[in-house]
Every structure is written in C-alpha cells, then in structure tokens.
GROMACS .gro file of C-alpha atoms in nm:
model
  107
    1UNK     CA    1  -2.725 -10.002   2.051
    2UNK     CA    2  -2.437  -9.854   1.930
    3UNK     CA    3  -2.047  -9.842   1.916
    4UNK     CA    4  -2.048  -9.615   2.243
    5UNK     CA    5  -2.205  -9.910   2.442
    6UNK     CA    6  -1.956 -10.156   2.540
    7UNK     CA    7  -2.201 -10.320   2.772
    8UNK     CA    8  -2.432 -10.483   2.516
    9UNK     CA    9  -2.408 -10.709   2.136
   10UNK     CA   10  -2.593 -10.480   1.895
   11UNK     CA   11  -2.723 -10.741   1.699
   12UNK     CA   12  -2.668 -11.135   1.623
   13UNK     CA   13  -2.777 -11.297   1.297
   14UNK     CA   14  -2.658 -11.645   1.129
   15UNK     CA   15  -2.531 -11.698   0.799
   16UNK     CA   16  -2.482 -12.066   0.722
   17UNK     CA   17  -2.254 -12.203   0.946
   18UNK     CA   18  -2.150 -11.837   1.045
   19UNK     CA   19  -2.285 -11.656   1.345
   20UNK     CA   20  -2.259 -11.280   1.312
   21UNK     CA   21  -2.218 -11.000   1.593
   22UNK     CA   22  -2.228 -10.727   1.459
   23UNK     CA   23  -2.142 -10.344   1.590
   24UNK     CA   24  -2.345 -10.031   1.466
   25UNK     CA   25  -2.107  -9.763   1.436
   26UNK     CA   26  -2.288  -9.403   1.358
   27UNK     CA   27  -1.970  -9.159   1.428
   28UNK     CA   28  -1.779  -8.994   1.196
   29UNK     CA   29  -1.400  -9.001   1.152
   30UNK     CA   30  -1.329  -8.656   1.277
   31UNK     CA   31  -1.244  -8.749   1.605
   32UNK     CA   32  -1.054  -9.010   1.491
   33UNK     CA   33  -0.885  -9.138   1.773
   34UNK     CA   34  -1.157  -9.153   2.008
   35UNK     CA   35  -1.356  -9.306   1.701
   36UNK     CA   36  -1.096  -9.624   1.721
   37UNK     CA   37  -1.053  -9.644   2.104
   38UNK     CA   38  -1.449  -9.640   2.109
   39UNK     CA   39  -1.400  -9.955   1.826
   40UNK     CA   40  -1.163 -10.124   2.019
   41UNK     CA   41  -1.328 -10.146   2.299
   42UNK     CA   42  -1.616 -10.272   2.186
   43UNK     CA   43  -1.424 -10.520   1.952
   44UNK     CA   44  -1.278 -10.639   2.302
   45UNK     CA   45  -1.614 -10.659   2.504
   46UNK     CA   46  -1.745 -10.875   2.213
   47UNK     CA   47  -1.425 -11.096   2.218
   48UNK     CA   48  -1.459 -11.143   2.584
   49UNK     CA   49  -1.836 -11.223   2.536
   50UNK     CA   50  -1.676 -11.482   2.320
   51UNK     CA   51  -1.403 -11.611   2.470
   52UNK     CA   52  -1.634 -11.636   2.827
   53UNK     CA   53  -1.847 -11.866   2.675
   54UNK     CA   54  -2.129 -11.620   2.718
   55UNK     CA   55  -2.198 -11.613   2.332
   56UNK     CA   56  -2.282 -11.971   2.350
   57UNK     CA   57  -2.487 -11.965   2.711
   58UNK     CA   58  -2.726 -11.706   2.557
   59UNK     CA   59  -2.723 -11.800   2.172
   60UNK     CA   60  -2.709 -12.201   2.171
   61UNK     CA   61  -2.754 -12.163   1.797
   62UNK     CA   62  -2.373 -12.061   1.803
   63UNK     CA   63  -2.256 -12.342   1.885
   64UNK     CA   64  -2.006 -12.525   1.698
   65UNK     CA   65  -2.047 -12.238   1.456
   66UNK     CA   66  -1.734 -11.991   1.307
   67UNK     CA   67  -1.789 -11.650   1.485
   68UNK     CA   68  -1.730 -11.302   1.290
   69UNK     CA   69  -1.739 -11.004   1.424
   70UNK     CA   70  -1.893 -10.717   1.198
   71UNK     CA   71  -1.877 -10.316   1.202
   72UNK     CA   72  -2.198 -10.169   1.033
   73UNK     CA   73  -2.020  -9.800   0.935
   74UNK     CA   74  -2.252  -9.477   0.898
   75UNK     CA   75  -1.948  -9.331   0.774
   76UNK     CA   76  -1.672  -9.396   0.549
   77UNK     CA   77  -1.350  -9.469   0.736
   78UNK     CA   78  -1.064  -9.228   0.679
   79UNK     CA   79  -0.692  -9.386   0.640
   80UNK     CA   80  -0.640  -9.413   0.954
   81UNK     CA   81  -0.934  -9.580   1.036
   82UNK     CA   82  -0.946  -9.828   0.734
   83UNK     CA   83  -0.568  -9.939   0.869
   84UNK     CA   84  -0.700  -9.980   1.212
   85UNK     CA   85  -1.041 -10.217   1.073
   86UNK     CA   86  -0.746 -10.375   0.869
   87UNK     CA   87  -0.576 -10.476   1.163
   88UNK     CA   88  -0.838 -10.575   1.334
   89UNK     CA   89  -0.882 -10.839   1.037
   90UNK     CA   90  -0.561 -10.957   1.037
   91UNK     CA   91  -0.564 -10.985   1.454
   92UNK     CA   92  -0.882 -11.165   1.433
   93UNK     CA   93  -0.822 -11.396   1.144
   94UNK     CA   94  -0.514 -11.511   1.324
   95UNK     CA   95  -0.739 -11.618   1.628
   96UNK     CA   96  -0.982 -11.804   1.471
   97UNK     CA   97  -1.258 -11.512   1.402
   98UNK     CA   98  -1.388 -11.354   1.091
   99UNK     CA   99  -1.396 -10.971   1.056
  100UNK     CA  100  -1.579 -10.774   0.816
  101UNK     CA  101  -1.713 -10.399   0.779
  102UNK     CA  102  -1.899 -10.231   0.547
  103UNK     CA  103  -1.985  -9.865   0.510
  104UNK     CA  104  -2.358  -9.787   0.465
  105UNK     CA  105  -2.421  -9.468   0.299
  106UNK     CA  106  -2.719  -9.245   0.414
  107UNK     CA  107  -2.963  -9.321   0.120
   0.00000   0.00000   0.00000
C-alpha cells in the first residue's frame, strides 16, 4: 500500500456519515514533481473507483455516505506541494468530495 500503487485503496475507514479513502504517502518532496504526478494519479484511480460505482459494489457501507479522499504524509509538503494538495481541495470540494491531508511526523 502506498502512493506508488495506483492499482489498489490503501485503506477505508468511516467517520459518521463520512467514508474515508485514504492514500499513504511515504516520499519525500525532493523529487517534487514526480512526488505530485505519483499523487495525482492515485487521486484519479481513487476518483474513478468512485465515480465507477466500484466504491459502493465492494464497500456497501458507503452508500449514501459523503466520500473524502485523504493523503496520510510521511513528510511535510514543500510549497509546491502544499499548493498542489490545495488544489486538489478546492477541485474536489467543487465535485462533491472532501479532501484532507495531514503530515505525520516520524515519532
């Protein structure tokens, strides 16, 4: 599971009324445009597992339920990259979706 592997939903939790996907993101920022095509992509593989009706077909319990998508950072996102996650909010909100990231230092 990870950010590299467009082919699978790292994880899926509920919140409430809120179903969760959310992407686990361990690379740093240095190669930071292959750092947001890598994103992208895998924002777009979960917005087509979305949009296909997939979500719902293996998760009933999404049903009827808002859908976020969220990016579980290793690292702390340089500029560019918190401008990038911030467009990716304002993209998603406008279709419907939450979006939400959080960094998680190394303890």
């Amino acid at each position: 599971m990870s950010v590299e592997n467009t082919k699978i939903i790292d994880f899926i939790s509920e919140e409430g009324d809120n179903v969760i996907l959310t992407i686990s993101d361990h690379l740093q920022w240095d190669e930071e445009n292959e750092h947001i095509f890598l994103l992208q992509e895998k924002i777009n593989a979960y917005l087509m597992v979305i949009e296909s009706g997939q979500l719902n077909e293996k998760h009933p319990a999404s049903i009827g339920k808002k859908v976020t998508i969220s990016v579980a950072l290793k690292y702390e996102p340089n500029k560019n990259g918190v401008l990038f996650l911030s467009n990716v909010n304002d993209t998603l909100s406008h279709s419907g979706y939450g979006f939400a990231y959080t960094f998680i230092p190394k303890s």
